[in-house]
């Protein structure tokens, strides 16, 4: 039986892995060893996803977190190499664009172990983003790139990947499959609406955690000023990332926004299903808004998911107060059909089949 090592570390990776790990367990053709780097470690940022989504428990937990980029990536590289020496897998699977992703890819490639990158080919064209650096390096050293969108394929072609040995394939977006699979379970499993006393269709869902927004205090204040304005019309609910929480506290920023603790996957789906609109700087949540037929205001200067903007489902506003409130008003008066097949079908099966092929 062929063996893969899957590297997980941050919240969105748990969601993506839930889809693939379930298929791997059902098919029983591949042995999967899960490594948790420890990048996200709070129970409500990590364990809740493993429990709710029945992700197999990691065989290794490296417990590396809260460090600078270099220290975090370096320690992960060293520890993942040790795991690979013990496990001797046929391939490593890495997801997305975090420090855990690039550390896993680099460790494996240097040991001549095949690298499979899920959610490959995305670009923001903003080299100040750690994620952009991580994804470019990961793509370049991967053997198999599994791409969520045609745009991702186009990006790779523009970078000359057709001239390399790297295989790249359009599989569709794995997060779409997670939403499709888990949505039906939400009524039974989610408690957030009752817990936080929220009424369906009466609140806006917001998340803010990107360094460009949290670490530049003017940007953070500007975003919260907009959210406070919007709160006068509709309640704004914001599950707060630990980094954002620390910075709001440090600068004693007061807000009318309803700040709640980070939520698990079922509660997040319940919030998405029941909100009026989404305001976020997250990559994944932009698409999850679309899958739940909600407009999304993107509090960033660019997006990797350009098809959302091109089709009028999302708009890019950065951190500017006025732009955020104007976008909110525009979307409040807009009706649109969200029935557009942007992110593929049978994505989990497509990804699984491509992995089988490359394992040989
Ligand atoms: C990371 C990813 C980002 C992804 C995000 C998902 C990188 C470079 N960034 O960003 O691409 O969108 O995850 O959420 O890999 N913290 C806690 N408890 C936790 C997790 C984090 O207190 O459970 C704290 C950390 O100690 C740190 C801060 O939050 O001070 C940021 O965490 P970190 O993992 O460095 O980056 P994220 O912003 O979460």
mmCIF file of C-alpha atoms and ligand atoms in Angstrom:
data_model
loop_
_atom_site.group_PDB
_atom_site.id
_atom_site.type_symbol
_atom_site.label_atom_id
_atom_site.label_comp_id
_atom_site.label_asym_id
_atom_site.label_seq_id
_atom_site.Cartn_x
_atom_site.Cartn_y
_atom_site.Cartn_z
ATOM 1 C CA UNK A 1 0.000 0.000 0.000
ATOM 2 C CA UNK A 2 1.296 3.460 -0.946
ATOM 3 C CA UNK A 3 1.809 5.895 1.887
ATOM 4 C CA UNK A 4 1.309 9.670 2.056
ATOM 5 C CA UNK A 5 2.124 12.123 4.806
ATOM 6 C CA UNK A 6 -0.349 15.037 5.019
ATOM 7 C CA UNK A 7 0.807 18.274 6.601
ATOM 8 C CA UNK A 8 -1.819 20.301 8.462
ATOM 9 C CA UNK A 9 -1.362 23.321 10.674
ATOM 10 C CA UNK A 10 -3.907 26.085 10.250
ATOM 11 C CA UNK A 11 -7.669 26.225 10.361
ATOM 12 C CA UNK A 12 -8.480 26.233 6.624
ATOM 13 C CA UNK A 13 -6.223 23.204 6.150
ATOM 14 C CA UNK A 14 -8.289 21.178 8.588
ATOM 15 C CA UNK A 15 -11.413 21.908 6.518
ATOM 16 C CA UNK A 16 -9.721 20.865 3.276
ATOM 17 C CA UNK A 17 -8.172 17.752 4.819
ATOM 18 C CA UNK A 18 -11.536 16.633 6.186
ATOM 19 C CA UNK A 19 -12.731 16.076 2.611
ATOM 20 C CA UNK A 20 -9.702 14.161 1.356
ATOM 21 C CA UNK A 21 -8.994 12.178 4.521
ATOM 22 C CA UNK A 22 -12.563 10.871 4.512
ATOM 23 C CA UNK A 23 -12.210 9.648 0.918
ATOM 24 C CA UNK A 24 -8.806 8.087 1.658
ATOM 25 C CA UNK A 25 -10.268 6.227 4.644
ATOM 26 C CA UNK A 26 -13.285 5.010 2.625
ATOM 27 C CA UNK A 27 -11.271 3.779 -0.360
ATOM 28 C CA UNK A 28 -8.599 2.156 1.785
ATOM 29 C CA UNK A 29 -6.011 2.123 -1.039
ATOM 30 C CA UNK A 30 -3.568 4.605 0.483
ATOM 31 C CA UNK A 31 -2.161 4.839 4.003
ATOM 32 C CA UNK A 32 -2.339 8.416 5.315
ATOM 33 C CA UNK A 33 -0.182 9.694 8.162
ATOM 34 C CA UNK A 34 -1.298 13.104 9.425
ATOM 35 C CA UNK A 35 1.202 15.572 10.841
ATOM 36 C CA UNK A 36 -0.126 18.607 12.753
ATOM 37 C CA UNK A 37 2.548 21.274 12.861
ATOM 38 C CA UNK A 38 0.816 22.992 15.792
ATOM 39 C CA UNK A 39 0.592 26.338 13.991
ATOM 40 C CA UNK A 40 -2.994 26.725 15.238
ATOM 41 C CA UNK A 41 -3.322 25.247 18.697
ATOM 42 C CA UNK A 42 -6.238 26.772 20.638
ATOM 43 C CA UNK A 43 -9.035 24.201 21.047
ATOM 44 C CA UNK A 44 -11.440 26.410 19.078
ATOM 45 C CA UNK A 45 -8.882 26.943 16.286
ATOM 46 C CA UNK A 46 -7.873 23.286 15.960
ATOM 47 C CA UNK A 47 -9.331 20.417 18.040
ATOM 48 C CA UNK A 48 -12.925 21.425 17.319
ATOM 49 C CA UNK A 49 -12.330 20.815 13.593
ATOM 50 C CA UNK A 50 -10.825 17.362 14.138
ATOM 51 C CA UNK A 51 -13.725 16.441 16.413
ATOM 52 C CA UNK A 52 -16.590 17.934 14.374
ATOM 53 C CA UNK A 53 -15.347 16.848 10.977
ATOM 54 C CA UNK A 54 -14.030 13.441 12.094
ATOM 55 C CA UNK A 55 -10.529 14.098 10.780
ATOM 56 C CA UNK A 56 -8.255 11.209 11.809
ATOM 57 C CA UNK A 57 -6.056 12.173 14.757
ATOM 58 C CA UNK A 58 -2.558 13.298 13.803
ATOM 59 C CA UNK A 59 0.142 10.705 14.418
ATOM 60 C CA UNK A 60 2.574 13.561 15.086
ATOM 61 C CA UNK A 61 1.924 16.925 16.707
ATOM 62 C CA UNK A 62 4.963 19.154 16.331
ATOM 63 C CA UNK A 63 3.619 21.901 18.590
ATOM 64 C CA UNK A 64 5.342 24.747 16.741
ATOM 65 C CA UNK A 65 3.523 28.078 17.000
ATOM 66 C CA UNK A 66 3.583 31.718 17.993
ATOM 67 C CA UNK A 67 6.988 32.346 16.400
ATOM 68 C CA UNK A 68 8.279 34.737 13.752
ATOM 69 C CA UNK A 69 7.971 33.501 10.168
ATOM 70 C CA UNK A 70 11.580 32.370 9.876
ATOM 71 C CA UNK A 71 11.674 30.611 13.230
ATOM 72 C CA UNK A 72 8.311 28.934 12.676
ATOM 73 C CA UNK A 73 9.080 27.746 9.152
ATOM 74 C CA UNK A 74 12.608 26.673 10.126
ATOM 75 C CA UNK A 75 11.496 24.603 13.099
ATOM 76 C CA UNK A 76 8.760 22.994 11.023
ATOM 77 C CA UNK A 77 11.249 22.137 8.292
ATOM 78 C CA UNK A 78 13.527 20.400 10.773
ATOM 79 C CA UNK A 79 10.756 18.466 12.535
ATOM 80 C CA UNK A 80 8.935 17.452 9.349
ATOM 81 C CA UNK A 81 12.215 16.119 7.969
ATOM 82 C CA UNK A 82 12.536 13.907 11.064
ATOM 83 C CA UNK A 83 9.014 12.576 10.519
ATOM 84 C CA UNK A 84 9.712 11.871 6.855
ATOM 85 C CA UNK A 85 12.865 9.977 7.812
ATOM 86 C CA UNK A 86 10.789 7.724 10.058
ATOM 87 C CA UNK A 87 7.723 7.337 7.821
ATOM 88 C CA UNK A 88 9.410 7.150 4.392
ATOM 89 C CA UNK A 89 6.214 8.061 2.491
ATOM 90 C CA UNK A 90 5.740 7.892 -1.279
ATOM 91 C CA UNK A 91 4.480 11.476 -1.294
ATOM 92 C CA UNK A 92 3.660 14.413 0.930
ATOM 93 C CA UNK A 93 0.372 16.323 0.620
ATOM 94 C CA UNK A 94 0.324 20.015 1.498
ATOM 95 C CA UNK A 95 -2.618 22.413 1.390
ATOM 96 C CA UNK A 96 -2.910 26.106 0.600
ATOM 97 C CA UNK A 97 -0.336 28.745 1.442
ATOM 98 C CA UNK A 98 0.659 28.782 5.091
ATOM 99 C CA UNK A 99 4.061 28.419 6.716
ATOM 100 C CA UNK A 100 3.164 24.767 7.365
ATOM 101 C CA UNK A 101 2.610 24.293 3.606
ATOM 102 C CA UNK A 102 5.993 25.603 2.496
ATOM 103 C CA UNK A 103 7.866 23.846 5.313
ATOM 104 C CA UNK A 104 6.310 20.496 4.358
ATOM 105 C CA UNK A 105 7.010 20.940 0.661
ATOM 106 C CA UNK A 106 10.611 21.957 1.203
ATOM 107 C CA UNK A 107 11.396 19.156 3.655
ATOM 108 C CA UNK A 108 9.980 16.514 1.297
ATOM 109 C CA UNK A 109 11.494 17.856 -1.916
ATOM 110 C CA UNK A 110 15.019 17.850 -0.481
ATOM 111 C CA UNK A 111 14.506 14.184 0.393
ATOM 112 C CA UNK A 112 13.289 13.388 -3.150
ATOM 113 C CA UNK A 113 9.807 12.626 -1.869
ATOM 114 C CA UNK A 114 7.011 13.628 -4.261
ATOM 115 C CA UNK A 115 5.178 16.821 -3.313
ATOM 116 C CA UNK A 116 1.453 17.165 -4.006
ATOM 117 C CA UNK A 117 0.024 20.659 -3.548
ATOM 118 C CA UNK A 118 -3.730 21.075 -3.129
ATOM 119 C CA UNK A 119 -5.095 24.550 -3.947
ATOM 120 C CA UNK A 120 -2.169 25.294 -6.223
ATOM 121 C CA UNK A 121 -1.675 28.078 -8.762
ATOM 122 C CA UNK A 122 -3.398 30.871 -6.871
ATOM 123 C CA UNK A 123 -1.718 34.264 -6.947
ATOM 124 C CA UNK A 124 -2.462 37.627 -5.356
ATOM 125 C CA UNK A 125 0.536 39.251 -7.075
ATOM 126 C CA UNK A 126 1.313 40.903 -3.744
ATOM 127 C CA UNK A 127 4.752 39.738 -2.648
ATOM 128 C CA UNK A 128 4.324 41.422 0.753
ATOM 129 C CA UNK A 129 1.883 38.670 1.714
ATOM 130 C CA UNK A 130 3.602 35.725 3.427
ATOM 131 C CA UNK A 131 1.035 33.498 1.753
ATOM 132 C CA UNK A 132 2.098 34.634 -1.731
ATOM 133 C CA UNK A 133 5.716 33.743 -1.023
ATOM 134 C CA UNK A 134 4.672 30.397 0.453
ATOM 135 C CA UNK A 135 2.508 29.432 -2.501
ATOM 136 C CA UNK A 136 5.001 30.449 -5.192
ATOM 137 C CA UNK A 137 7.785 28.421 -3.584
ATOM 138 C CA UNK A 138 5.505 25.467 -2.904
ATOM 139 C CA UNK A 139 4.198 25.374 -6.472
ATOM 140 C CA UNK A 140 7.687 25.590 -7.944
ATOM 141 C CA UNK A 141 8.990 22.574 -6.023
ATOM 142 C CA UNK A 142 5.865 20.408 -6.264
ATOM 143 C CA UNK A 143 5.488 17.376 -8.512
ATOM 144 C CA UNK A 144 1.689 17.529 -8.765
ATOM 145 C CA UNK A 145 -0.315 20.751 -8.609
ATOM 146 C CA UNK A 146 -4.058 20.377 -8.040
ATOM 147 C CA UNK A 147 -5.723 23.620 -9.083
ATOM 148 C CA UNK A 148 -9.090 24.939 -7.902
ATOM 149 C CA UNK A 149 -9.848 27.285 -10.828
ATOM 150 C CA UNK A 150 -9.025 27.927 -14.476
ATOM 151 C CA UNK A 151 -7.415 31.173 -13.308
ATOM 152 C CA UNK A 152 -4.974 29.128 -11.222
ATOM 153 C CA UNK A 153 -4.087 27.087 -14.320
ATOM 154 C CA UNK A 154 -3.632 30.310 -16.312
ATOM 155 C CA UNK A 155 -1.309 31.678 -13.623
ATOM 156 C CA UNK A 156 0.886 28.579 -13.827
ATOM 157 C CA UNK A 157 1.018 28.723 -17.615
ATOM 158 C CA UNK A 158 2.004 32.405 -17.432
ATOM 159 C CA UNK A 159 4.867 31.397 -15.113
ATOM 160 C CA UNK A 160 6.107 28.815 -17.612
ATOM 161 C CA UNK A 161 4.978 25.652 -15.832
ATOM 162 C CA UNK A 162 4.199 24.062 -19.201
ATOM 163 C CA UNK A 163 7.955 23.901 -19.750
ATOM 164 C CA UNK A 164 8.609 22.149 -16.438
ATOM 165 C CA UNK A 165 8.179 18.527 -15.414
ATOM 166 C CA UNK A 166 5.564 19.535 -12.852
ATOM 167 C CA UNK A 167 2.093 18.193 -13.598
ATOM 168 C CA UNK A 168 -0.802 20.587 -13.093
ATOM 169 C CA UNK A 169 -4.468 19.659 -13.246
ATOM 170 C CA UNK A 170 -7.773 21.470 -12.794
ATOM 171 C CA UNK A 171 -9.696 19.589 -10.096
ATOM 172 C CA UNK A 172 -12.059 22.253 -8.727
ATOM 173 C CA UNK A 173 -12.075 23.707 -5.250
ATOM 174 C CA UNK A 174 -11.963 21.329 -2.300
ATOM 175 C CA UNK A 175 -13.670 23.818 0.044
ATOM 176 C CA UNK A 176 -16.745 23.656 -2.152
ATOM 177 C CA UNK A 177 -17.009 19.951 -1.448
ATOM 178 C CA UNK A 178 -16.668 20.577 2.284
ATOM 179 C CA UNK A 179 -19.586 23.027 2.189
ATOM 180 C CA UNK A 180 -21.683 20.610 0.096
ATOM 181 C CA UNK A 181 -20.948 17.631 2.368
ATOM 182 C CA UNK A 182 -21.287 19.263 5.781
ATOM 183 C CA UNK A 183 -24.133 21.750 5.165
ATOM 184 C CA UNK A 184 -26.866 19.172 5.671
ATOM 185 C CA UNK A 185 -25.551 18.445 9.189
ATOM 186 C CA UNK A 186 -25.693 22.064 10.309
ATOM 187 C CA UNK A 187 -29.248 22.087 11.765
ATOM 188 C CA UNK A 188 -28.327 19.196 14.096
ATOM 189 C CA UNK A 189 -24.803 20.276 15.023
ATOM 190 C CA UNK A 190 -24.626 24.084 15.088
ATOM 191 C CA UNK A 191 -25.538 25.966 18.242
ATOM 192 C CA UNK A 192 -24.091 29.420 17.547
ATOM 193 C CA UNK A 193 -27.371 31.143 16.647
ATOM 194 C CA UNK A 194 -28.943 30.166 19.976
ATOM 195 C CA UNK A 195 -25.707 30.619 21.959
ATOM 196 C CA UNK A 196 -25.179 34.161 20.662
ATOM 197 C CA UNK A 197 -28.838 35.065 20.383
ATOM 198 C CA UNK A 198 -28.706 35.750 16.649
ATOM 199 C CA UNK A 199 -31.716 36.072 14.364
ATOM 200 C CA UNK A 200 -31.571 34.675 10.853
ATOM 201 C CA UNK A 201 -31.173 37.281 8.100
ATOM 202 C CA UNK A 202 -30.612 40.051 10.632
ATOM 203 C CA UNK A 203 -26.836 40.158 10.935
ATOM 204 C CA UNK A 204 -23.675 40.672 8.913
ATOM 205 C CA UNK A 205 -20.832 38.162 9.330
ATOM 206 C CA UNK A 206 -17.319 39.631 9.492
ATOM 207 C CA UNK A 207 -13.815 38.220 10.026
ATOM 208 C CA UNK A 208 -10.539 40.156 10.073
ATOM 209 C CA UNK A 209 -7.162 38.543 10.690
ATOM 210 C CA UNK A 210 -4.676 39.359 7.889
ATOM 211 C CA UNK A 211 -1.422 40.995 9.005
ATOM 212 C CA UNK A 212 -1.928 43.858 6.515
ATOM 213 C CA UNK A 213 -5.093 44.762 8.430
ATOM 214 C CA UNK A 214 -4.193 43.869 11.995
ATOM 215 C CA UNK A 215 -0.593 44.984 12.111
ATOM 216 C CA UNK A 216 -1.235 48.422 10.605
ATOM 217 C CA UNK A 217 -3.314 50.029 13.304
ATOM 218 C CA UNK A 218 -4.770 52.714 10.978
ATOM 219 C CA UNK A 219 -6.162 49.981 8.737
ATOM 220 C CA UNK A 220 -7.669 48.111 11.659
ATOM 221 C CA UNK A 221 -9.284 51.272 13.034
ATOM 222 C CA UNK A 222 -10.596 52.196 9.600
ATOM 223 C CA UNK A 223 -12.210 48.767 9.151
ATOM 224 C CA UNK A 224 -13.774 48.844 12.607
ATOM 225 C CA UNK A 225 -15.090 52.352 11.961
ATOM 226 C CA UNK A 226 -16.911 50.965 8.921
ATOM 227 C CA UNK A 227 -18.197 47.950 10.873
ATOM 228 C CA UNK A 228 -19.479 50.289 13.606
ATOM 229 C CA UNK A 229 -21.320 52.372 10.968
ATOM 230 C CA UNK A 230 -22.884 49.219 9.540
ATOM 231 C CA UNK A 231 -23.817 48.087 13.073
ATOM 232 C CA UNK A 232 -26.255 51.011 13.223
ATOM 233 C CA UNK A 233 -28.284 49.277 10.494
ATOM 234 C CA UNK A 234 -27.583 45.575 11.116
ATOM 235 C CA UNK A 235 -25.837 43.755 13.879
ATOM 236 C CA UNK A 236 -22.281 42.780 12.861
ATOM 237 C CA UNK A 237 -21.011 39.472 14.271
ATOM 238 C CA UNK A 238 -17.275 38.797 14.203
ATOM 239 C CA UNK A 239 -15.677 35.547 15.406
ATOM 240 C CA UNK A 240 -12.366 36.954 16.482
ATOM 241 C CA UNK A 241 -8.968 35.521 15.536
ATOM 242 C CA UNK A 242 -6.486 35.494 18.468
ATOM 243 C CA UNK A 243 -4.152 37.934 16.723
ATOM 244 C CA UNK A 244 -6.915 40.491 16.081
ATOM 245 C CA UNK A 245 -8.127 40.117 19.644
ATOM 246 C CA UNK A 246 -4.687 40.841 21.066
ATOM 247 C CA UNK A 247 -4.290 43.974 18.940
ATOM 248 C CA UNK A 248 -7.758 45.353 19.700
ATOM 249 C CA UNK A 249 -7.019 44.909 23.399
ATOM 250 C CA UNK A 250 -3.539 46.404 23.166
ATOM 251 C CA UNK A 251 -4.827 49.551 21.458
ATOM 252 C CA UNK A 252 -8.023 49.622 23.537
ATOM 253 C CA UNK A 253 -10.174 49.832 20.423
ATOM 254 C CA UNK A 254 -13.834 49.852 21.469
ATOM 255 C CA UNK A 255 -16.463 48.634 19.033
ATOM 256 C CA UNK A 256 -20.196 48.093 18.603
ATOM 257 C CA UNK A 257 -19.449 44.871 16.736
ATOM 258 C CA UNK A 258 -20.515 41.681 18.486
ATOM 259 C CA UNK A 259 -17.195 39.902 19.020
ATOM 260 C CA UNK A 260 -17.513 36.179 19.596
ATOM 261 C CA UNK A 261 -14.909 33.458 20.140
ATOM 262 C CA UNK A 262 -13.631 31.599 17.048
ATOM 263 C CA UNK A 263 -16.229 29.045 15.963
ATOM 264 C CA UNK A 264 -16.011 25.482 14.648
ATOM 265 C CA UNK A 265 -16.978 24.486 11.121
ATOM 266 C CA UNK A 266 -20.667 23.745 11.709
ATOM 267 C CA UNK A 267 -21.172 27.023 13.534
ATOM 268 C CA UNK A 268 -19.368 28.900 10.773
ATOM 269 C CA UNK A 269 -21.655 27.285 8.203
ATOM 270 C CA UNK A 270 -24.671 28.258 10.324
ATOM 271 C CA UNK A 271 -23.440 31.860 10.416
ATOM 272 C CA UNK A 272 -22.894 31.803 6.650
ATOM 273 C CA UNK A 273 -26.315 30.295 5.966
ATOM 274 C CA UNK A 274 -28.102 32.829 8.145
ATOM 275 C CA UNK A 275 -26.225 36.091 7.635
ATOM 276 C CA UNK A 276 -27.201 38.836 5.197
ATOM 277 C CA UNK A 277 -23.721 39.470 3.857
ATOM 278 C CA UNK A 278 -20.053 38.757 4.567
ATOM 279 C CA UNK A 279 -17.204 41.222 5.163
ATOM 280 C CA UNK A 280 -13.816 39.521 5.364
ATOM 281 C CA UNK A 281 -10.111 39.502 4.600
ATOM 282 C CA UNK A 282 -10.033 35.683 4.636
ATOM 283 C CA UNK A 283 -9.455 33.795 1.400
ATOM 284 C CA UNK A 284 -11.637 30.803 2.190
ATOM 285 C CA UNK A 285 -14.575 32.734 3.576
ATOM 286 C CA UNK A 286 -14.946 34.664 0.295
ATOM 287 C CA UNK A 287 -15.837 31.435 -1.452
ATOM 288 C CA UNK A 288 -17.844 30.055 1.445
ATOM 289 C CA UNK A 289 -19.979 33.213 1.195
ATOM 290 C CA UNK A 290 -20.564 32.464 -2.490
ATOM 291 C CA UNK A 291 -21.423 28.802 -1.817
ATOM 292 C CA UNK A 292 -23.999 30.073 0.675
ATOM 293 C CA UNK A 293 -25.327 32.654 -1.822
ATOM 294 C CA UNK A 294 -24.097 35.700 0.088
ATOM 295 C CA UNK A 295 -22.351 38.786 -1.217
ATOM 296 C CA UNK A 296 -18.836 39.321 0.075
ATOM 297 C CA UNK A 297 -17.006 42.580 0.757
ATOM 298 C CA UNK A 298 -13.287 41.823 0.598
ATOM 299 C CA UNK A 299 -11.265 43.946 3.032
ATOM 300 C CA UNK A 300 -8.055 43.492 1.061
ATOM 301 C CA UNK A 301 -6.383 45.174 -1.896
ATOM 302 C CA UNK A 302 -6.585 42.079 -4.100
ATOM 303 C CA UNK A 303 -7.971 38.563 -4.192
ATOM 304 C CA UNK A 304 -6.821 35.217 -5.511
ATOM 305 C CA UNK A 305 -10.456 34.339 -6.244
ATOM 306 C CA UNK A 306 -10.910 36.859 -9.055
ATOM 307 C CA UNK A 307 -13.885 35.037 -10.584
ATOM 308 C CA UNK A 308 -15.990 36.106 -7.576
ATOM 309 C CA UNK A 309 -15.319 39.759 -8.351
ATOM 310 C CA UNK A 310 -15.584 39.337 -12.137
ATOM 311 C CA UNK A 311 -19.061 37.850 -11.724
ATOM 312 C CA UNK A 312 -20.312 40.471 -9.265
ATOM 313 C CA UNK A 313 -20.469 38.206 -6.196
ATOM 314 C CA UNK A 314 -17.744 40.064 -4.311
ATOM 315 C CA UNK A 315 -16.010 43.415 -4.341
ATOM 316 C CA UNK A 316 -12.547 44.523 -3.252
ATOM 317 C CA UNK A 317 -12.469 47.519 -0.896
ATOM 318 C CA UNK A 318 -9.262 47.302 1.143
ATOM 319 C CA UNK A 319 -9.502 48.852 4.604
ATOM 320 C CA UNK A 320 -11.102 52.167 3.586
ATOM 321 C CA UNK A 321 -14.113 53.054 5.783
ATOM 322 C CA UNK A 322 -16.042 54.802 3.039
ATOM 323 C CA UNK A 323 -15.457 52.062 0.481
ATOM 324 C CA UNK A 324 -16.651 49.394 2.917
ATOM 325 C CA UNK A 325 -19.861 51.239 3.840
ATOM 326 C CA UNK A 326 -20.573 52.093 0.189
ATOM 327 C CA UNK A 327 -20.090 48.455 -0.834
ATOM 328 C CA UNK A 328 -22.435 47.441 1.988
ATOM 329 C CA UNK A 329 -25.146 49.805 0.673
ATOM 330 C CA UNK A 330 -24.639 48.661 -2.930
ATOM 331 C CA UNK A 331 -24.919 44.988 -2.075
ATOM 332 C CA UNK A 332 -27.907 45.612 0.227
ATOM 333 C CA UNK A 333 -29.876 46.814 -2.814
ATOM 334 C CA UNK A 334 -28.671 44.162 -5.227
ATOM 335 C CA UNK A 335 -30.239 40.855 -6.256
ATOM 336 C CA UNK A 336 -28.310 38.328 -8.277
ATOM 337 C CA UNK A 337 -28.410 34.615 -9.025
ATOM 338 C CA UNK A 338 -25.562 32.732 -7.367
ATOM 339 C CA UNK A 339 -26.149 29.681 -9.593
ATOM 340 C CA UNK A 340 -22.872 29.782 -11.442
ATOM 341 C CA UNK A 341 -20.583 26.735 -11.587
ATOM 342 C CA UNK A 342 -17.307 28.461 -10.728
ATOM 343 C CA UNK A 343 -15.556 25.845 -8.628
ATOM 344 C CA UNK A 344 -16.098 22.421 -10.219
ATOM 345 C CA UNK A 345 -17.875 19.217 -9.192
ATOM 346 C CA UNK A 346 -16.768 15.927 -7.595
ATOM 347 C CA UNK A 347 -13.672 17.747 -6.425
ATOM 348 C CA UNK A 348 -12.701 15.268 -3.707
ATOM 349 C CA UNK A 349 -12.885 12.354 -6.156
ATOM 350 C CA UNK A 350 -10.921 14.296 -8.788
ATOM 351 C CA UNK A 351 -8.166 15.058 -6.296
ATOM 352 C CA UNK A 352 -8.088 11.505 -4.986
ATOM 353 C CA UNK A 353 -7.786 10.056 -8.522
ATOM 354 C CA UNK A 354 -4.938 12.414 -9.422
ATOM 355 C CA UNK A 355 -3.087 11.441 -6.252
ATOM 356 C CA UNK A 356 -3.535 7.733 -7.061
ATOM 357 C CA UNK A 357 -2.119 8.320 -10.544
ATOM 358 C CA UNK A 358 0.985 10.127 -9.324
ATOM 359 C CA UNK A 359 1.646 7.455 -6.676
ATOM 360 C CA UNK A 360 1.679 4.931 -9.541
HETATM 361 C C1 LIG B 1 -2.293 31.626 9.233
HETATM 362 C C2 LIG B 1 -1.826 31.656 7.780
HETATM 363 C C3 LIG B 1 -2.877 32.340 6.915
HETATM 364 C C4 LIG B 1 -4.250 31.734 7.113
HETATM 365 C C5 LIG B 1 -4.587 31.702 8.593
HETATM 366 C C6 LIG B 1 -5.915 31.030 8.822
HETATM 367 C C7 LIG B 1 0.630 31.845 7.479
HETATM 368 C C8 LIG B 1 1.733 32.737 7.061
HETATM 369 N N1 LIG B 1 -0.596 32.401 7.617
HETATM 370 O O1 LIG B 1 -2.356 32.983 9.666
HETATM 371 O O2 LIG B 1 -2.510 32.200 5.568
HETATM 372 O O3 LIG B 1 -5.219 32.514 6.423
HETATM 373 O O4 LIG B 1 -3.556 31.007 9.294
HETATM 374 O O5 LIG B 1 -6.451 31.374 10.065
HETATM 375 O O6 LIG B 1 0.858 30.667 7.676
HETATM 376 N N2 LIG B 1 -2.708 32.153 17.594
HETATM 377 C C9 LIG B 1 -3.244 31.769 18.801
HETATM 378 N N3 LIG B 1 -3.934 30.594 18.848
HETATM 379 C C10 LIG B 1 -4.118 29.815 17.750
HETATM 380 C C11 LIG B 1 -3.586 30.231 16.518
HETATM 381 C C12 LIG B 1 -2.878 31.414 16.463
HETATM 382 O O7 LIG B 1 -3.104 32.447 19.813
HETATM 383 O O8 LIG B 1 -4.739 28.745 17.877
HETATM 384 C C13 LIG B 1 -1.913 33.367 17.539
HETATM 385 C C14 LIG B 1 -0.447 33.022 17.249
HETATM 386 O O9 LIG B 1 0.240 32.694 18.400
HETATM 387 C C15 LIG B 1 0.039 34.277 16.596
HETATM 388 C C16 LIG B 1 -1.188 34.777 15.843
HETATM 389 O O10 LIG B 1 -2.324 34.169 16.457
HETATM 390 O O11 LIG B 1 0.409 35.234 17.558
HETATM 391 C C17 LIG B 1 -1.127 34.465 14.372
HETATM 392 O O12 LIG B 1 -1.047 33.068 14.147
HETATM 393 P P1 LIG B 1 -0.212 32.468 12.901
HETATM 394 O O13 LIG B 1 -0.392 31.017 12.826
HETATM 395 O O14 LIG B 1 1.156 32.999 12.943
HETATM 396 O O15 LIG B 1 -0.866 33.138 11.629
HETATM 397 P P2 LIG B 1 -2.392 33.369 11.213
HETATM 398 O O16 LIG B 1 -2.694 34.809 11.234
HETATM 399 O O17 LIG B 1 -3.340 32.494 11.950
#
